[in-house]
XYZ file of C-alpha atoms in Angstrom:
341
model
C 34.266 -119.415 -10.182
C 36.706 -118.853 -7.303
C 36.623 -115.608 -5.385
C 39.178 -113.076 -6.550
C 41.232 -111.040 -4.062
C 43.645 -108.143 -4.610
C 46.337 -107.499 -1.982
C 48.415 -104.338 -1.794
C 51.627 -104.972 0.119
C 51.564 -108.672 -0.783
C 55.355 -108.977 -0.461
C 55.292 -107.901 3.199
C 54.858 -110.024 6.302
C 51.058 -109.767 6.453
C 50.601 -109.884 2.693
C 52.498 -113.144 2.360
C 50.574 -114.879 5.146
C 47.278 -113.538 3.815
C 48.070 -114.782 0.300
C 48.748 -118.259 1.676
C 45.503 -118.204 3.667
C 43.393 -117.106 0.708
C 44.971 -119.673 -1.604
C 44.176 -122.374 0.963
C 40.544 -121.243 0.817
C 40.399 -121.558 -2.964
C 40.790 -117.885 -3.886
C 42.466 -116.515 -6.973
C 44.978 -114.048 -5.510
C 46.367 -110.956 -7.206
C 49.052 -108.793 -5.655
C 50.580 -105.378 -6.246
C 54.335 -104.969 -6.048
C 56.525 -101.918 -6.547
C 59.236 -101.900 -9.149
C 62.660 -102.327 -7.526
C 66.176 -102.866 -8.809
C 66.392 -105.922 -6.566
C 64.036 -108.854 -6.063
C 61.712 -108.202 -3.150
C 59.427 -111.237 -3.261
C 61.309 -113.497 -0.832
C 58.336 -113.923 1.506
C 56.106 -115.280 -1.275
C 58.658 -117.153 -3.375
C 57.417 -120.438 -1.961
C 53.914 -119.918 -3.360
C 54.753 -118.154 -6.628
C 53.879 -120.398 -9.569
C 56.266 -121.180 -12.357
C 55.208 -119.346 -15.478
C 54.344 -122.566 -17.346
C 51.776 -123.686 -14.768
C 48.290 -123.534 -16.255
C 46.438 -123.730 -12.937
C 48.240 -120.791 -11.322
C 46.109 -118.847 -8.841
C 48.637 -116.216 -7.728
C 49.504 -113.262 -9.956
C 51.657 -110.166 -9.391
C 51.421 -106.756 -11.059
C 53.511 -103.602 -11.039
C 51.549 -100.677 -9.610
C 52.112 -97.984 -7.017
C 50.013 -96.283 -4.360
C 51.352 -92.935 -5.578
C 50.010 -93.597 -9.102
C 46.186 -93.573 -9.207
C 45.997 -94.403 -12.918
C 47.773 -97.728 -12.323
C 45.264 -98.567 -9.575
C 42.234 -97.695 -11.703
C 43.506 -99.761 -14.658
C 44.140 -102.742 -12.409
C 40.694 -102.611 -10.784
C 38.986 -102.347 -14.172
C 40.979 -105.348 -15.360
C 40.616 -107.596 -12.316
C 37.200 -106.736 -10.840
C 38.222 -108.273 -7.495
C 35.638 -109.509 -4.987
C 37.821 -108.396 -2.079
C 40.607 -105.824 -1.717
C 43.027 -106.074 1.198
C 44.905 -102.792 1.482
C 48.079 -103.581 3.435
C 50.594 -101.504 1.477
C 52.188 -98.569 3.339
C 55.387 -96.969 4.581
C 54.953 -98.932 7.782
C 57.998 -98.154 9.940
C 57.187 -95.756 12.784
C 60.746 -94.546 13.423
C 61.388 -94.014 9.704
C 58.194 -91.942 9.428
C 59.844 -89.198 11.505
C 62.641 -89.014 8.942
C 60.395 -89.061 5.850
C 57.069 -87.658 7.078
C 55.913 -86.274 3.729
C 56.549 -89.544 1.904
C 54.820 -91.447 4.715
C 51.767 -89.217 4.349
C 51.736 -89.594 0.578
C 51.904 -93.404 0.581
C 50.291 -94.393 3.871
C 47.530 -91.758 3.988
C 46.867 -90.564 0.443
C 47.593 -94.032 -0.956
C 44.478 -95.240 0.854
C 42.422 -92.414 -0.626
C 43.683 -93.229 -4.094
C 42.628 -96.847 -3.927
C 39.268 -95.998 -2.325
C 38.665 -93.444 -5.041
C 39.679 -96.009 -7.669
C 36.968 -98.313 -6.290
C 34.417 -95.499 -6.477
C 35.549 -94.389 -9.934
C 35.413 -97.863 -11.449
C 32.097 -98.674 -9.809
C 33.157 -102.258 -9.112
C 31.311 -104.256 -6.462
C 33.988 -105.218 -3.983
C 34.762 -105.434 -0.288
C 37.588 -103.296 1.095
C 39.866 -103.951 4.073
C 42.033 -101.159 5.503
C 45.053 -102.103 7.612
C 44.712 -99.735 10.536
C 47.138 -99.721 13.455
C 47.242 -99.615 17.240
C 49.739 -96.758 16.826
C 46.695 -94.555 16.147
C 45.915 -94.625 19.885
C 49.297 -93.080 20.739
C 49.162 -91.626 24.227
C 45.924 -93.444 24.891
C 43.333 -92.084 27.302
C 42.465 -95.574 28.558
C 43.937 -99.055 28.891
C 43.066 -101.361 27.254
C 42.108 -99.718 23.963
C 38.915 -100.691 22.146
C 37.056 -99.554 19.029
C 35.653 -96.582 20.970
C 38.956 -95.317 22.434
C 39.856 -91.876 20.997
C 42.905 -91.686 18.740
C 45.896 -89.607 19.895
C 48.596 -90.337 17.264
C 52.235 -89.695 18.180
C 54.089 -90.145 14.875
C 53.722 -89.235 11.194
C 52.950 -92.920 10.564
C 50.183 -92.946 13.171
C 48.727 -89.675 11.827
C 48.669 -91.186 8.349
C 46.883 -94.275 9.632
C 44.258 -92.132 11.413
C 43.627 -90.318 8.126
C 43.240 -93.658 6.342
C 40.905 -94.953 9.054
C 38.528 -92.033 8.710
C 38.657 -92.015 4.908
C 37.663 -95.685 4.958
C 34.786 -94.920 7.341
C 33.690 -91.989 5.173
C 33.648 -94.040 1.974
C 31.635 -96.691 3.823
C 29.096 -94.168 5.076
C 29.085 -91.847 2.070
C 29.143 -94.305 -0.817
C 27.825 -97.512 0.729
C 31.130 -99.327 0.271
C 31.659 -102.544 2.226
C 34.768 -101.224 3.976
C 36.362 -102.450 7.216
C 39.139 -101.127 9.428
C 41.202 -103.773 11.185
C 42.958 -102.063 14.104
C 45.800 -104.535 14.532
C 48.118 -104.368 17.506
C 51.747 -105.496 17.168
C 51.924 -108.803 15.339
C 55.192 -110.568 14.649
C 56.592 -113.668 12.963
C 59.789 -115.033 11.407
C 58.835 -112.977 8.317
C 58.882 -109.678 10.187
C 61.183 -107.098 8.623
C 64.659 -107.055 10.152
C 64.446 -103.373 11.117
C 61.419 -103.919 13.380
C 62.423 -104.359 17.007
C 61.075 -107.892 17.511
C 62.905 -109.354 14.522
C 65.957 -107.202 15.169
C 66.176 -108.861 18.582
C 65.641 -112.473 17.514
C 67.994 -112.141 14.543
C 70.689 -110.676 16.823
C 70.186 -113.488 19.349
C 70.869 -116.052 16.621
C 73.990 -114.208 15.448
C 75.331 -113.661 18.981
C 74.779 -117.328 19.817
C 76.750 -118.221 16.667
C 79.577 -115.842 17.597
C 78.986 -113.560 14.600
C 78.272 -110.437 16.637
C 78.523 -109.383 20.258
C 76.168 -106.427 20.754
C 72.696 -105.279 19.783
C 71.742 -101.605 20.038
C 68.181 -100.753 21.045
C 66.103 -97.751 22.110
C 63.340 -97.564 24.720
C 63.186 -100.880 26.583
C 60.219 -99.809 28.722
C 57.703 -99.383 25.897
C 54.823 -101.805 26.503
C 53.151 -103.517 23.562
C 50.483 -106.120 22.870
C 52.392 -108.731 20.829
C 50.578 -111.293 18.656
C 51.309 -113.793 15.892
C 50.882 -112.491 12.334
C 49.330 -115.630 10.709
C 46.498 -115.479 13.251
C 45.928 -111.796 12.592
C 45.457 -112.238 8.835
C 42.755 -114.789 9.674
C 40.964 -111.936 11.476
C 41.252 -109.782 8.330
C 39.549 -112.463 6.273
C 36.802 -112.941 8.849
C 35.982 -109.220 8.753
C 35.391 -109.486 5.017
C 33.017 -112.441 5.446
C 30.816 -110.653 7.999
C 27.231 -109.707 7.173
C 27.996 -105.995 7.374
C 31.178 -103.901 7.352
C 32.568 -102.731 10.676
C 35.784 -101.873 12.500
C 37.564 -104.293 14.835
C 40.478 -104.316 17.255
C 42.706 -107.385 16.829
C 44.947 -108.056 19.829
C 45.903 -110.562 22.524
C 44.887 -108.428 25.503
C 48.318 -108.917 27.101
C 51.040 -106.316 27.347
C 54.798 -106.818 27.702
C 57.784 -104.467 27.559
C 60.555 -104.542 24.986
C 62.790 -105.467 27.936
C 60.718 -108.610 28.551
C 61.008 -109.513 24.873
C 64.793 -109.148 25.076
C 65.052 -111.140 28.316
C 63.022 -114.083 27.009
C 64.734 -114.114 23.607
C 68.224 -114.340 25.132
C 67.014 -116.804 27.748
C 65.962 -119.170 24.932
C 69.650 -119.644 24.027
C 71.057 -119.488 27.541
C 72.634 -116.040 27.288
C 72.649 -113.092 29.707
C 71.009 -110.265 27.747
C 72.648 -107.538 29.850
C 76.065 -108.521 28.478
C 74.955 -107.947 24.890
C 72.380 -105.119 24.858
C 73.388 -101.452 24.630
C 71.026 -98.473 24.640
C 71.436 -96.090 21.706
C 69.434 -92.866 21.910
C 69.287 -92.710 18.120
C 66.583 -95.361 18.333
C 64.341 -93.269 20.598
C 61.380 -91.591 18.910
C 60.835 -87.832 19.243
C 57.441 -88.684 20.782
C 57.165 -92.020 22.554
C 54.133 -94.275 22.912
C 54.270 -95.846 26.358
C 51.569 -98.528 26.500
C 49.414 -100.225 23.886
C 47.061 -103.001 24.965
C 44.081 -104.103 22.925
C 40.576 -105.238 23.830
C 39.542 -107.667 21.077
C 36.281 -108.747 22.726
C 34.225 -107.367 19.830
C 36.191 -109.473 17.311
C 35.671 -112.548 19.474
C 31.957 -111.873 19.896
C 31.111 -111.025 16.271
C 33.822 -112.754 14.224
C 34.550 -115.706 16.498
C 38.236 -114.764 16.443
C 40.685 -115.041 19.319
C 44.452 -115.558 19.466
C 46.107 -118.854 20.343
C 49.856 -118.067 20.239
C 50.988 -116.184 23.327
C 54.016 -114.016 24.065
C 56.466 -116.720 25.180
C 55.447 -119.004 22.294
C 55.899 -116.193 19.784
C 59.422 -115.471 21.008
C 60.360 -119.159 20.971
C 59.256 -119.732 17.387
C 60.931 -116.527 16.163
C 64.252 -117.308 17.865
C 64.225 -120.897 16.600
C 63.375 -119.739 13.067
C 66.234 -117.216 13.027
C 68.702 -119.795 14.337
C 67.621 -122.203 11.581
C 67.795 -119.467 8.935
C 71.318 -118.509 9.985
C 72.462 -122.155 9.980
C 71.099 -122.587 6.448
C 72.837 -119.425 5.290
C 76.172 -120.448 6.804
C 75.961 -123.909 5.294
C 75.030 -122.543 1.873
C 71.644 -124.221 1.758
C 69.833 -121.026 0.796
C 70.332 -120.422 -2.914
C 67.837 -117.924 -4.377
C 66.099 -118.883 -7.611
C 65.465 -115.651 -9.480
C 64.520 -117.181 -12.797
C 60.798 -116.958 -12.187
C 60.966 -113.180 -11.652
C 62.749 -112.230 -14.837
């Protein structure tokens, strides 16, 4: 029998790459999606089976992290070998505008699914998507598994809560539960409101003459930028370890948003200073200056280390957004919604 995995947040960037990885390893993959008036499965449309396929190994279910009964029913039904909890309100800037909702979904949502595991009594492994944002105004650079958390946003506070709840369920109930403390990880599937994708999408549109300006916030924020498909490999490796533990996943390099902008525009031969405007609406009430990860523990124990570096990441994202825009303009992208109905 193939291993069975459940992914919350399967329609997001990480969830889609993780689903592809697990399917390539022979898993049966089950994902939770929220009910929406519009189709929100674009990132996984390429791997969704047609309903008539008898050998389908990817299945989606309606459930919600605010509804514990739906989680309990699903766990009873599926009895998954591994649970990857990626679902959250994951936008830092937005968390300042909807802090209570962020706490309910990002923090208490983790408790609900952990409690559903305990309540059902199923034997499973649990992965919690923790975040480098938990370090906030960090007391040391780089940050490792032992660096104290100093969160600087409602999102980061919610992730700290989830981190410690995961550790408490591991220690209190003997659950195989891991925290993956992932630093910034990007890809062509990154949401368009996140700064990396906002930049590369704007570069493609400016190059095509469809817009002239992009409005950004703090250009001096320094981040450790990695490639999302490599980071989901680290998630899987944590779940295959002999014992549960917590791991930083990062490149160990740090670059400013300004550097990201410069290299993205340079890829298409444009002067970024002619197209970038600073808009204070995009500044956070409390800024995080520098995040840089020390992933030596993951390399030592899991055998994981990144291959795609900063300049390569920017190149592949810019090229992907240029290709996507060309396809859209030429009418080559026609959504097939029949399989979702």
